[in-house]
Coordinates of C-alpha atoms in Angstrom, one line a residue:
Chain A
X1 CA 58.1 -133.3 -18.0
X2 CA 56.7 -135.1 -14.7
X3 CA 53.5 -134.2 -13.5
X4 CA 54.7 -132.7 -10.2
X5 CA 57.3 -130.9 -11.4
X6 CA 54.9 -129.2 -13.8
X7 CA 52.7 -128.8 -11.2
X8 CA 55.0 -127.1 -8.7
X9 CA 56.4 -124.9 -12.1
X10 CA 52.3 -123.6 -12.4
X11 CA 52.5 -123.3 -8.7
X12 CA 55.6 -120.8 -8.8
X13 CA 54.4 -118.9 -11.6
X14 CA 51.5 -118.4 -10.1
X15 CA 53.0 -116.6 -6.3
X16 CA 55.5 -115.0 -8.7
X17 CA 52.5 -113.1 -10.7
X18 CA 50.8 -112.6 -7.3
X19 CA 54.0 -110.9 -5.4
X20 CA 54.6 -108.9 -8.6
X21 CA 51.2 -107.3 -8.5
X22 CA 51.4 -106.8 -4.9
X23 CA 54.7 -104.8 -5.9
X24 CA 52.6 -103.1 -8.4
X25 CA 49.5 -101.8 -6.2
X26 CA 50.5 -98.5 -5.0
X27 CA 49.6 -97.7 -1.4
X28 CA 48.0 -94.3 -2.5
X29 CA 47.3 -93.4 1.6
X30 CA 50.5 -93.9 2.4
X31 CA 52.1 -92.5 -0.4
X32 CA 49.9 -89.1 0.1
X33 CA 50.9 -89.2 3.8
X34 CA 54.5 -88.9 2.8
X35 CA 54.3 -86.5 0.0
X36 CA 52.4 -84.3 2.6
X37 CA 55.4 -84.9 5.2
X38 CA 57.6 -83.9 2.3
X39 CA 55.9 -80.8 1.3
X40 CA 56.4 -79.9 5.2
X41 CA 60.2 -80.2 5.1
X42 CA 60.7 -78.3 1.9
X43 CA 58.4 -75.7 3.1
X44 CA 60.3 -75.4 6.5
X45 CA 63.2 -75.1 4.7
X46 CA 62.5 -73.0 1.8
X47 CA 63.2 -69.3 2.5
X48 CA 61.6 -67.5 -0.6
X49 CA 57.7 -67.5 -0.4
X50 CA 56.8 -67.2 -4.1
X51 CA 59.1 -70.7 -4.2
X52 CA 57.5 -72.2 -1.5
X53 CA 54.1 -71.4 -3.7
X54 CA 55.7 -73.3 -6.6
X55 CA 56.9 -76.1 -4.1
X56 CA 53.5 -76.5 -2.9
X57 CA 52.0 -76.3 -6.0
X58 CA 53.9 -79.2 -7.6
X59 CA 53.2 -81.3 -5.0
X60 CA 49.9 -80.6 -4.8
X61 CA 49.6 -81.6 -8.7
X62 CA 51.2 -85.0 -8.0
X63 CA 49.2 -85.3 -5.3
X64 CA 46.1 -85.2 -7.2
X65 CA 47.5 -87.6 -10.2
X66 CA 48.1 -90.2 -7.7
X67 CA 44.4 -90.6 -6.6
X68 CA 43.2 -89.7 -10.4
X69 CA 45.5 -92.9 -11.7
X70 CA 45.0 -95.3 -8.7
X71 CA 41.6 -97.1 -8.1
X72 CA 39.5 -95.7 -5.2
X73 CA 40.4 -96.2 -1.8
X74 CA 38.9 -96.8 1.7
X75 CA 36.2 -94.6 2.1
X76 CA 38.2 -93.1 5.2
X77 CA 40.8 -92.6 3.5
X78 CA 39.2 -90.8 0.5
X79 CA 37.3 -88.3 3.1
X80 CA 40.8 -87.6 4.8
X81 CA 42.7 -87.3 1.6
X82 CA 40.0 -84.8 -0.4
X83 CA 39.6 -82.7 3.3
X84 CA 43.2 -81.7 2.3
X85 CA 42.8 -81.0 -1.2
X86 CA 40.0 -79.0 -1.2
X87 CA 40.8 -77.1 1.7
X88 CA 43.7 -76.0 -0.3
X89 CA 41.8 -76.0 -3.1
X90 CA 40.7 -72.2 -1.8
X91 CA 44.5 -71.3 -2.5
X92 CA 44.4 -69.2 -6.0
X93 CA 46.6 -70.6 -9.0
X94 CA 49.9 -69.4 -9.9
X95 CA 49.2 -66.6 -11.6
X96 CA 47.0 -64.8 -9.4
X97 CA 49.1 -65.7 -6.5
X98 CA 50.7 -62.6 -4.8
X99 CA 52.9 -62.9 -1.1
X100 CA 51.5 -59.7 0.2
X101 CA 47.8 -61.1 -0.1
X102 CA 48.8 -64.1 2.6
X103 CA 46.5 -63.1 5.5
X104 CA 43.8 -63.0 2.7
X105 CA 44.2 -66.6 1.3
X106 CA 44.6 -67.8 5.1
X107 CA 41.6 -66.3 6.3
X108 CA 39.6 -67.1 3.3
X109 CA 40.6 -70.9 3.9
X110 CA 39.8 -70.8 7.5
X111 CA 36.5 -69.2 7.0
X112 CA 35.7 -72.2 4.5
X113 CA 37.1 -75.2 6.6
X114 CA 37.1 -74.1 9.8
X115 CA 34.4 -76.4 12.2
X116 CA 32.1 -74.7 14.9
X117 CA 32.1 -77.9 16.8
X118 CA 35.2 -78.1 19.2
X119 CA 34.9 -81.5 19.5
X120 CA 34.9 -82.4 15.7
X121 CA 38.7 -82.7 15.2
X122 CA 39.5 -83.0 11.6
X123 CA 43.2 -83.9 11.3
X124 CA 43.7 -83.4 7.7
X125 CA 42.3 -80.1 7.5
X126 CA 44.5 -79.2 10.0
X127 CA 47.6 -80.4 8.3
X128 CA 46.5 -78.4 5.5
X129 CA 46.2 -75.4 7.4
X130 CA 49.5 -76.2 8.6
X131 CA 50.9 -76.4 5.4
X132 CA 49.0 -72.7 4.4
X133 CA 50.8 -71.7 7.1
X134 CA 54.2 -72.6 6.0
X135 CA 53.6 -70.9 2.8
X136 CA 52.4 -67.5 4.5
X137 CA 55.2 -67.9 7.2
X138 CA 57.3 -64.5 7.7
Chain B
X1 CA -47.7 -42.6 1.5
X2 CA -48.7 -45.9 4.2
X3 CA -45.6 -48.0 3.5
X4 CA -46.4 -51.8 2.6
X5 CA -45.1 -54.4 4.6
X6 CA -43.1 -55.3 1.1
X7 CA -41.5 -51.9 0.9
X8 CA -40.5 -52.0 4.2
X9 CA -38.6 -55.3 4.0
X10 CA -36.8 -53.6 1.1
X11 CA -35.9 -50.3 2.8
X12 CA -34.3 -52.4 5.9
X13 CA -32.4 -54.7 3.2
X14 CA -31.3 -51.9 1.3
X15 CA -30.1 -50.5 4.8
X16 CA -28.6 -53.2 6.3
X17 CA -26.7 -53.2 2.6
X18 CA -25.5 -50.2 2.6
X19 CA -23.8 -50.5 6.0
X20 CA -23.0 -53.7 5.7
X21 CA -21.0 -52.3 2.6
X22 CA -19.2 -48.9 4.3
X23 CA -18.2 -51.8 6.9
X24 CA -16.2 -54.1 4.7
X25 CA -14.8 -50.7 3.2
X26 CA -13.7 -49.4 6.5
X27 CA -12.6 -52.9 7.4
X28 CA -10.3 -53.6 4.0
X29 CA -9.8 -50.4 3.1
X30 CA -7.9 -47.8 5.2
X31 CA -6.6 -44.4 3.5
X32 CA -3.5 -42.6 4.6
X33 CA -4.9 -38.9 6.1
X34 CA -3.3 -37.8 2.4
X35 CA -6.0 -39.3 0.3
X36 CA -8.9 -38.3 2.7
X37 CA -11.2 -36.0 1.3
X38 CA -13.7 -33.8 2.5
X39 CA -17.0 -35.3 0.3
X40 CA -20.0 -36.2 2.0
X41 CA -19.6 -39.7 1.2
X42 CA -16.0 -40.0 2.4
X43 CA -16.6 -37.7 5.5
X44 CA -19.4 -40.9 6.2
X45 CA -16.8 -43.3 5.3
X46 CA -14.2 -41.6 8.0
X47 CA -17.1 -42.0 10.6
X48 CA -17.8 -45.5 9.6
X49 CA -14.2 -46.4 10.5
X50 CA -13.9 -44.4 13.1
X51 CA -17.1 -46.8 14.7
X52 CA -15.5 -49.5 13.1
X53 CA -12.1 -49.1 14.8
X54 CA -13.5 -48.4 18.3
X55 CA -16.0 -51.8 18.2
X56 CA -12.3 -53.4 17.3
X57 CA -11.0 -52.2 20.2
X58 CA -13.8 -53.4 22.5
X59 CA -13.3 -56.9 20.2
X60 CA -11.3 -59.1 23.1
X61 CA -8.1 -60.2 21.4
X62 CA -8.3 -63.4 19.6
X63 CA -6.2 -66.1 21.4
X64 CA -3.5 -68.4 19.7
X65 CA -4.1 -71.7 19.2
X66 CA -2.7 -74.3 22.0
X67 CA -3.7 -77.3 20.7
X68 CA -1.1 -80.0 20.7
X69 CA -1.3 -84.0 20.3
X70 CA 0.7 -84.4 23.5
X71 CA 0.6 -83.9 27.1
X72 CA 2.5 -80.7 28.2
X73 CA 0.5 -79.5 31.2
X74 CA -2.6 -80.3 33.4
X75 CA -5.0 -81.0 30.0
X76 CA -4.3 -83.8 27.4
X77 CA -4.3 -82.1 23.8
X78 CA -3.7 -78.3 25.0
X79 CA 0.2 -76.8 26.1
X80 CA 0.0 -74.9 28.6
X81 CA 2.8 -72.4 30.2
X82 CA 4.5 -73.6 33.4
X83 CA 3.8 -71.1 36.5
X84 CA 6.5 -70.0 38.6
X85 CA 4.6 -71.5 42.4
X86 CA 4.8 -74.8 40.6
X87 CA 8.8 -74.7 39.6
X88 CA 10.2 -74.3 42.7
X89 CA 13.0 -72.0 43.5
X90 CA 15.9 -74.3 41.9
X91 CA 14.0 -73.6 38.7
X92 CA 13.1 -69.6 39.4
X93 CA 16.8 -68.5 39.2
X94 CA 15.5 -66.5 35.7
X95 CA 12.9 -64.5 37.5
X96 CA 14.7 -61.4 38.4
X97 CA 16.7 -60.9 35.4
X98 CA 13.4 -61.0 33.6
X99 CA 12.1 -58.5 36.1
X100 CA 15.3 -56.4 35.4
X101 CA 14.7 -56.7 31.3
X102 CA 10.6 -55.5 32.2
X103 CA 12.7 -52.5 33.6
X104 CA 14.7 -52.1 30.2
X105 CA 11.8 -52.1 28.5
X106 CA 9.4 -49.4 29.9
X107 CA 7.0 -50.1 26.8
X108 CA 7.1 -53.5 26.8
X109 CA 8.5 -53.8 23.2
X110 CA 9.9 -57.8 24.0
X111 CA 8.3 -58.7 27.3
X112 CA 4.7 -57.4 26.8
X113 CA 2.3 -59.3 25.0
X114 CA 1.1 -58.8 21.6
X115 CA -1.8 -60.0 19.3
X116 CA -0.2 -63.1 18.5
X117 CA -2.6 -64.5 15.8
X118 CA -1.2 -61.8 13.5
X119 CA 2.3 -63.7 13.6
X120 CA 0.7 -67.3 13.6
X121 CA 1.8 -67.6 9.9
X122 CA 5.3 -67.1 10.5
X123 CA 5.4 -69.0 13.6
X124 CA 2.8 -69.8 16.2
X125 CA 3.5 -68.7 19.3
X126 CA 3.0 -72.7 20.8
X127 CA 5.7 -74.3 18.9
X128 CA 7.7 -71.8 20.9
X129 CA 6.1 -73.2 23.9
X130 CA 6.4 -76.8 22.8
X131 CA 10.4 -76.6 22.1
X132 CA 11.2 -74.6 25.3
X133 CA 9.0 -77.3 27.7
X134 CA 10.2 -80.4 25.3
X135 CA 13.6 -79.5 26.0
X136 CA 16.3 -82.2 28.3
X137 CA 14.9 -82.2 31.4
X138 CA 13.5 -79.8 33.7
X139 CA 15.9 -81.0 36.5
X140 CA 19.3 -82.7 36.0
X141 CA 19.6 -85.6 38.5
X142 CA 21.9 -87.2 40.8
X143 CA 23.1 -90.9 40.8
X144 CA 20.9 -91.0 44.3
X145 CA 18.0 -89.4 42.5
X146 CA 18.2 -91.6 40.0
X147 CA 18.1 -94.7 42.0
X148 CA 15.7 -93.3 44.2
X149 CA 13.3 -92.1 40.9
X150 CA 13.6 -96.1 39.6
X151 CA 12.2 -97.1 43.3
X152 CA 9.3 -95.0 43.5
X153 CA 8.5 -96.0 39.7
X154 CA 8.4 -99.1 40.4
X155 CA 6.2 -98.8 43.1
X156 CA 3.6 -98.4 41.1
X157 CA 4.3 -100.1 37.5
X158 CA 3.3 -103.3 36.6
X159 CA 5.3 -106.1 36.8
X160 CA 6.5 -106.4 33.1
X161 CA 7.1 -103.1 33.4
X162 CA 9.8 -102.9 36.5
X163 CA 12.9 -100.9 36.0
X164 CA 16.6 -102.7 36.9
X165 CA 17.9 -101.5 40.1
X166 CA 21.4 -100.9 39.8
X167 CA 24.5 -99.9 42.6
X168 CA 24.4 -96.3 42.6
X169 CA 27.8 -96.1 41.4
X170 CA 26.1 -97.4 38.1
X171 CA 23.7 -94.6 37.4
X172 CA 25.1 -92.0 35.7
X173 CA 24.7 -87.8 37.0
X174 CA 22.8 -85.9 34.2
X175 CA 25.4 -83.4 32.2
X176 CA 24.5 -79.7 33.9
X177 CA 23.4 -77.8 30.1
X178 CA 22.3 -74.5 31.4
X179 CA 24.4 -71.8 33.3
X180 CA 24.3 -68.4 35.4
X181 CA 25.8 -65.4 34.9
X182 CA 25.1 -63.6 38.2
X183 CA 28.8 -62.8 38.8
X184 CA 29.3 -61.1 35.3
X185 CA 27.0 -60.2 32.2
X186 CA 30.6 -61.0 30.0
X187 CA 32.0 -63.1 32.3
X188 CA 32.5 -67.2 32.4
X189 CA 28.9 -69.0 32.9
X190 CA 28.6 -70.8 36.0
X191 CA 27.4 -74.5 34.8
X192 CA 23.5 -75.1 36.2
X193 CA 22.0 -78.7 35.9
X194 CA 18.0 -76.9 36.1
X195 CA 16.2 -75.9 33.1
X196 CA 14.4 -72.3 33.8
X197 CA 10.6 -72.6 34.4
X198 CA 8.8 -71.9 31.2
X199 CA 6.3 -69.0 32.3
X200 CA 4.1 -67.2 30.0
X201 CA 6.4 -63.7 30.5
X202 CA 9.6 -66.1 29.2
X203 CA 7.5 -67.2 27.0
X204 CA 6.6 -64.1 25.3
X205 CA 10.0 -62.7 25.5
X206 CA 11.5 -65.7 23.5
X207 CA 8.9 -65.8 21.3
X208 CA 9.0 -61.9 20.6
X209 CA 13.0 -61.4 20.3
X210 CA 12.5 -64.3 17.8
X211 CA 9.4 -62.9 15.1
X212 CA 11.8 -59.7 15.2
X213 CA 14.5 -60.8 14.1
X214 CA 13.5 -63.3 11.8
X215 CA 11.3 -60.4 10.1
X216 CA 14.0 -57.6 10.8
X217 CA 16.4 -59.8 9.4
X218 CA 14.8 -62.2 6.8
X219 CA 15.4 -65.0 8.3
X220 CA 13.0 -67.9 8.2
X221 CA 11.4 -68.8 11.5
X222 CA 10.1 -72.4 10.2
X223 CA 13.1 -73.4 9.2
X224 CA 15.6 -72.9 12.0
X225 CA 12.9 -73.9 14.4
X226 CA 13.8 -77.5 14.2
X227 CA 17.1 -76.2 14.2
X228 CA 17.8 -74.4 17.6
X229 CA 15.1 -77.1 19.0
X230 CA 17.9 -79.6 18.6
X231 CA 20.9 -77.2 19.9
X232 CA 19.3 -74.8 22.7
X233 CA 15.7 -75.9 23.2
X234 CA 15.7 -72.0 22.5
X235 CA 16.6 -71.1 26.1
X236 CA 18.4 -68.4 26.8
X237 CA 20.7 -69.9 29.0
X238 CA 21.5 -73.2 27.7
X239 CA 25.3 -74.2 27.9
X240 CA 26.4 -77.3 25.6
X241 CA 29.4 -79.1 26.9
X242 CA 31.7 -77.3 24.1
X243 CA 31.2 -74.3 26.2
X244 CA 28.5 -73.6 23.1
X245 CA 26.2 -70.6 24.7
X246 CA 23.0 -69.2 24.5
X247 CA 19.7 -69.4 22.4
X248 CA 22.2 -69.8 19.5
X249 CA 24.8 -72.2 21.1
X250 CA 27.7 -70.2 20.0
X251 CA 31.3 -71.2 20.3
X252 CA 34.0 -69.1 19.6
X253 CA 34.7 -70.0 15.9
X254 CA 30.7 -69.3 15.2
X255 CA 30.8 -66.0 17.3
X256 CA 34.5 -64.5 15.6
X257 CA 32.6 -65.0 12.5
X258 CA 29.5 -63.2 13.5
X259 CA 32.0 -60.6 14.5
X260 CA 33.7 -60.6 10.9
X261 CA 30.0 -60.3 9.1
X262 CA 28.9 -58.0 12.3
X263 CA 29.7 -54.4 10.1
X264 CA 28.1 -55.6 6.9
X265 CA 24.9 -56.6 8.7
X266 CA 24.7 -53.8 11.3
X267 CA 24.3 -51.0 8.5
X268 CA 20.6 -53.2 7.6
X269 CA 19.4 -53.4 11.2
X270 CA 20.1 -49.8 11.9
X271 CA 19.2 -48.3 8.1
X272 CA 15.5 -50.4 8.2
X273 CA 12.5 -48.5 8.7
X274 CA 10.9 -52.0 9.5
X275 CA 9.1 -51.7 12.8
X276 CA 10.8 -55.3 14.2
X277 CA 14.5 -53.7 13.2
X278 CA 13.8 -50.0 15.0
X279 CA 12.7 -52.3 17.9
X280 CA 15.8 -54.2 17.8
X281 CA 18.0 -51.1 17.4
X282 CA 15.9 -49.4 20.4
X283 CA 17.3 -51.6 22.8
X284 CA 20.8 -51.2 24.8
X285 CA 23.3 -53.7 24.1
X286 CA 21.5 -55.4 21.1
X287 CA 23.3 -54.2 18.1
X288 CA 26.5 -53.3 18.9
X289 CA 28.6 -50.1 17.3
X290 CA 31.0 -52.5 16.1
X291 CA 32.2 -56.4 15.2
X292 CA 35.1 -55.5 17.8
X293 CA 32.6 -55.6 20.4
X294 CA 31.6 -59.2 20.4
X295 CA 33.2 -60.7 22.7
X296 CA 33.9 -64.7 21.0
X297 CA 36.0 -66.1 24.4
X298 CA 34.9 -68.9 26.0
X299 CA 36.2 -67.1 29.0
X300 CA 33.1 -64.5 27.6
X301 CA 30.6 -66.5 27.0
X302 CA 27.7 -64.8 29.2
X303 CA 27.6 -62.5 26.5
X304 CA 25.8 -64.3 24.8
X305 CA 23.7 -65.4 27.5
X306 CA 23.4 -63.1 30.1
X307 CA 19.4 -61.5 30.7
X308 CA 18.8 -58.3 29.3
X309 CA 19.7 -58.2 26.5
X310 CA 19.7 -61.8 25.6
X311 CA 18.1 -63.6 24.5
X312 CA 18.0 -60.7 21.7
X313 CA 21.3 -60.1 21.4
X314 CA 22.3 -63.8 20.6
X315 CA 19.6 -63.7 18.1
X316 CA 20.6 -60.9 16.4
X317 CA 23.8 -62.8 16.4
X318 CA 22.2 -65.8 14.5
X319 CA 20.7 -63.8 12.1
X320 CA 23.9 -63.2 10.8
X321 CA 25.4 -66.5 11.3
X322 CA 22.7 -67.9 9.4
X323 CA 23.2 -65.7 6.3
X324 CA 27.2 -65.7 6.6
X325 CA 26.9 -69.2 6.9
X326 CA 24.2 -69.9 4.3
X327 CA 26.8 -67.9 1.7
X328 CA 29.6 -69.9 2.4
X329 CA 28.0 -73.5 2.5
X330 CA 26.0 -72.7 -0.7
X331 CA 29.9 -71.8 -2.4
X332 CA 31.0 -74.9 -1.6
X333 CA 28.4 -76.9 -2.9
X334 CA 28.3 -74.3 -6.1
X335 CA 32.5 -74.8 -6.4
X336 CA 32.8 -75.6 -9.8
X337 CA 36.5 -76.0 -10.4
X338 CA 40.5 -75.5 -8.8
X339 CA 42.5 -74.3 -11.3
X340 CA 45.5 -76.0 -9.6
X341 CA 44.1 -79.1 -10.1
X342 CA 42.8 -80.6 -13.5
X343 CA 41.3 -83.4 -11.5
X344 CA 38.5 -81.5 -9.4
X345 CA 35.2 -82.9 -9.8
X346 CA 32.6 -80.4 -8.9
X347 CA 29.1 -81.3 -7.5
X348 CA 27.3 -80.4 -10.5
X349 CA 29.7 -83.0 -12.9
X350 CA 29.0 -86.0 -10.1
X351 CA 25.4 -85.3 -10.5
X352 CA 25.7 -85.6 -13.7
X353 CA 27.6 -88.3 -13.8
X354 CA 25.2 -90.3 -11.5
X355 CA 22.1 -89.2 -13.6
X356 CA 20.4 -87.6 -10.9
X357 CA 21.3 -84.0 -12.9
X358 CA 17.2 -83.3 -12.5
X359 CA 17.5 -84.0 -8.7
X360 CA 16.4 -80.7 -6.6
X361 CA 19.6 -78.7 -6.0
X362 CA 17.9 -76.4 -3.3
X363 CA 17.0 -79.4 -1.1
X364 CA 20.6 -80.7 -1.3
X365 CA 21.9 -77.6 -0.2
X366 CA 19.5 -77.2 2.6
X367 CA 20.8 -80.3 3.9
X368 CA 24.3 -79.3 3.7
X369 CA 23.6 -76.1 5.0
X370 CA 21.7 -77.4 8.2
X371 CA 25.1 -79.3 9.0
X372 CA 27.6 -76.4 8.0
X373 CA 25.6 -74.9 11.2
X374 CA 27.8 -77.4 13.4
X375 CA 30.0 -78.8 11.1
X376 CA 31.7 -75.6 9.4
X377 CA 30.5 -74.4 6.0
X378 CA 33.2 -76.4 3.5
X379 CA 33.0 -79.9 4.6
X380 CA 29.9 -80.9 4.4
X381 CA 30.2 -79.9 0.3
X382 CA 33.2 -82.4 0.3
X383 CA 31.8 -85.4 2.3
X384 CA 28.8 -85.0 -0.1
X385 CA 30.9 -85.3 -3.1
X386 CA 32.8 -88.3 -1.9
X387 CA 29.5 -89.7 -1.4
X388 CA 28.7 -89.4 -4.8
X389 CA 31.8 -90.5 -6.1
X390 CA 31.3 -94.1 -3.4
X391 CA 27.5 -94.2 -5.0
X392 CA 29.0 -93.9 -9.1
X393 CA 30.7 -97.4 -8.0
X394 CA 27.6 -98.8 -7.9
X395 CA 25.8 -97.0 -9.7
X396 CA 24.4 -99.6 -12.4
X397 CA 23.3 -102.1 -10.2
X398 CA 21.8 -99.7 -7.5
X399 CA 21.1 -96.2 -9.1
X400 CA 20.3 -93.4 -6.8
X401 CA 17.0 -92.7 -5.8
X402 CA 15.2 -90.1 -3.6
X403 CA 15.4 -92.9 -0.6
X404 CA 18.9 -91.9 -0.6
X405 CA 18.8 -88.8 0.5
X406 CA 16.0 -90.0 3.1
X407 CA 17.1 -88.1 6.4
X408 CA 14.4 -90.0 8.4
X409 CA 17.5 -92.1 10.1
X410 CA 18.5 -93.3 13.0
X411 CA 21.1 -96.3 13.9
X412 CA 20.7 -98.5 16.5
X413 CA 22.5 -99.0 19.7
X414 CA 24.8 -101.5 18.6
X415 CA 25.7 -99.0 15.1
X416 CA 26.1 -96.2 17.4
X417 CA 29.0 -98.8 19.6
X418 CA 30.5 -99.4 16.6
X419 CA 33.6 -97.4 15.8
X420 CA 33.5 -94.9 12.7
X421 CA 35.1 -95.9 9.9
X422 CA 34.9 -99.3 8.4
X423 CA 33.6 -101.2 11.6
X424 CA 30.7 -98.9 11.6
X425 CA 30.3 -99.2 7.9
X426 CA 30.0 -102.8 8.7
X427 CA 27.9 -102.9 11.4
X428 CA 25.2 -100.9 9.5
X429 CA 24.9 -104.5 7.7
X430 CA 23.8 -103.6 4.0
X431 CA 24.1 -106.5 2.6
X432 CA 26.0 -105.4 -0.1
X433 CA 23.6 -102.3 -0.6
X434 CA 25.4 -98.9 -1.0
X435 CA 24.9 -96.9 2.3
X436 CA 22.5 -94.3 1.9
X437 CA 23.7 -90.1 2.7
X438 CA 22.8 -90.6 6.2
X439 CA 24.2 -93.6 6.8
X440 CA 27.5 -92.8 5.1
X441 CA 27.8 -89.4 6.8
X442 CA 27.1 -91.6 10.0
X443 CA 29.4 -94.3 9.1
X444 CA 32.3 -92.5 8.0
X445 CA 32.2 -88.9 10.0
X446 CA 30.4 -89.9 12.8
X447 CA 27.6 -87.6 11.8
X448 CA 24.1 -87.5 12.7
X449 CA 23.6 -83.8 12.2
X450 CA 20.9 -83.2 10.1
X451 CA 19.1 -86.7 10.8
X452 CA 19.0 -85.3 14.6
X453 CA 17.8 -82.0 13.0
X454 CA 15.1 -84.0 11.2
X455 CA 13.9 -85.7 14.1
X456 CA 13.1 -82.1 15.6
X457 CA 11.5 -81.6 12.6
X458 CA 9.1 -84.9 12.9
X459 CA 8.5 -84.5 16.6
X460 CA 7.0 -81.1 15.7
X461 CA 5.0 -82.4 12.7
X462 CA 3.8 -85.1 15.2
X463 CA 2.9 -83.1 17.9
X464 CA 1.8 -79.6 16.6
X465 CA 0.4 -80.6 12.7
X466 CA 2.5 -81.0 9.9
X467 CA 3.9 -77.8 9.0
X468 CA 3.0 -75.8 11.9
X469 CA 6.2 -75.3 13.3
X470 CA 8.5 -76.3 10.2
X471 CA 8.9 -75.4 6.7
X472 CA 6.8 -78.1 4.2
X473 CA 9.5 -81.1 3.0
X474 CA 12.0 -79.7 5.7
X475 CA 14.9 -82.1 5.0
X476 CA 12.8 -83.9 2.6
X477 CA 14.3 -84.6 -1.3

């Protein structure tokens, strides 16, 4: 094989490997946000509160696994994702969930995660509050 | 028998020793009425006690120490009260309110002076005077006044200290950080730019109120002093830019928390046998009948500002807020698991992973609790957990040390200008070294709250003496 041809092949393989790696690397933050959007849409559609809670639990677990299986992201992104997850961590597990206690859950989540300074907006906490609202809507 | 000179001295010494012993007994042992017996010896003791008491009554009340490594008044190294005649009309706007307070407090429970040496260990009165005088500015200036002040300054300043004289449009007007509630004591505050004159009457009212609330509701005064110094400067009518009002700088969310927890604490005040609690509940409007009476809306912020009954009411609310926030912030710190999430890592697990399981948890909680006053109870623990995870990435090369918890931090002007996030993290220019907790909070959450409270404590320690107005090792690992 001609020397130039060998070099061309090597370069082609390197480029192919690099692009494969790029495809394999997951955009964790983007995926995480998509899962929030999908969850919101699903919660809006579902009429039964217990099924809504199941939908939430499924997404919540998926989001957690998505983060656990991938490398740590940029700090701002990690903080945002944790703000969302931790806000919802104050909701009960499946076996303890009772639809009639929804107001208590909302109160607990709000008590723990609200800010006293009005100028401190935390978009991912707001998104989590919205999820709680959607689960508990009447 | 004629007594010898030696026996005269022995006799005199015995008499003096007996008197000294009885005097000491009278001073340090005060039997209750039930304990008083009728023996001759005890009658003598009682008489001696009466003499001691009357002597005590004649002795002047001990003056509290007003020394300071500062210039705050005419004499250097002594802090003095301001006099109404020196403040001008624009700063005497609370005088009639204090008169109204005196009328509502005929026994002088809060308006009269007390023996301040008795509460100096809790918090010396000079701390309150210092904080009130140091806070913000006496007068908010307009751009024109600022320009004029620079011109005046340059007339006497040496050539190397001259200020730049800019066009008037480049001067910014000072914010108005005080309020008047003349129209409606429960209404919307009217913004005002000038600090009320820090007279002895004003300081006594604030100090007496603070000490009684601290005692009644078990709030450590030296812990909250730097925090209140940062927030309201202990001014009854402080009014922040996000409608946070009064000595406790309450927002609607914070007042809602107080209202929610109020009924649990009300019993603690009303049912207490402490003299401080009795004084608090005796003053009209200080301890509402229920949490429903607490007005939380911005349109009612004068509820936490107007005097009387503030600063008492606002400080009672602050005591309740202190306990509720502490409970929730500690709950967030101690959260050990999330049953819905097997990947959840608690602070405790992360501390072990980071090799700092032996570090003082109470100090960590103290930092996050201070931040919780502003950010709410749950968020600081999340940021702390993220910082620990961030540090774990480089833990082998850069193990965590106590320096990572150093809150004696303040960014440069350029770092402040950088947008918070990665841009600011770069501006901190750590040359590959990881950010400390304070730097991380500033870089990624734009939060300097703990550092700001620590700066107040540092200033108090420097000017009034280490530990005089703050707790030992406050916000220090």
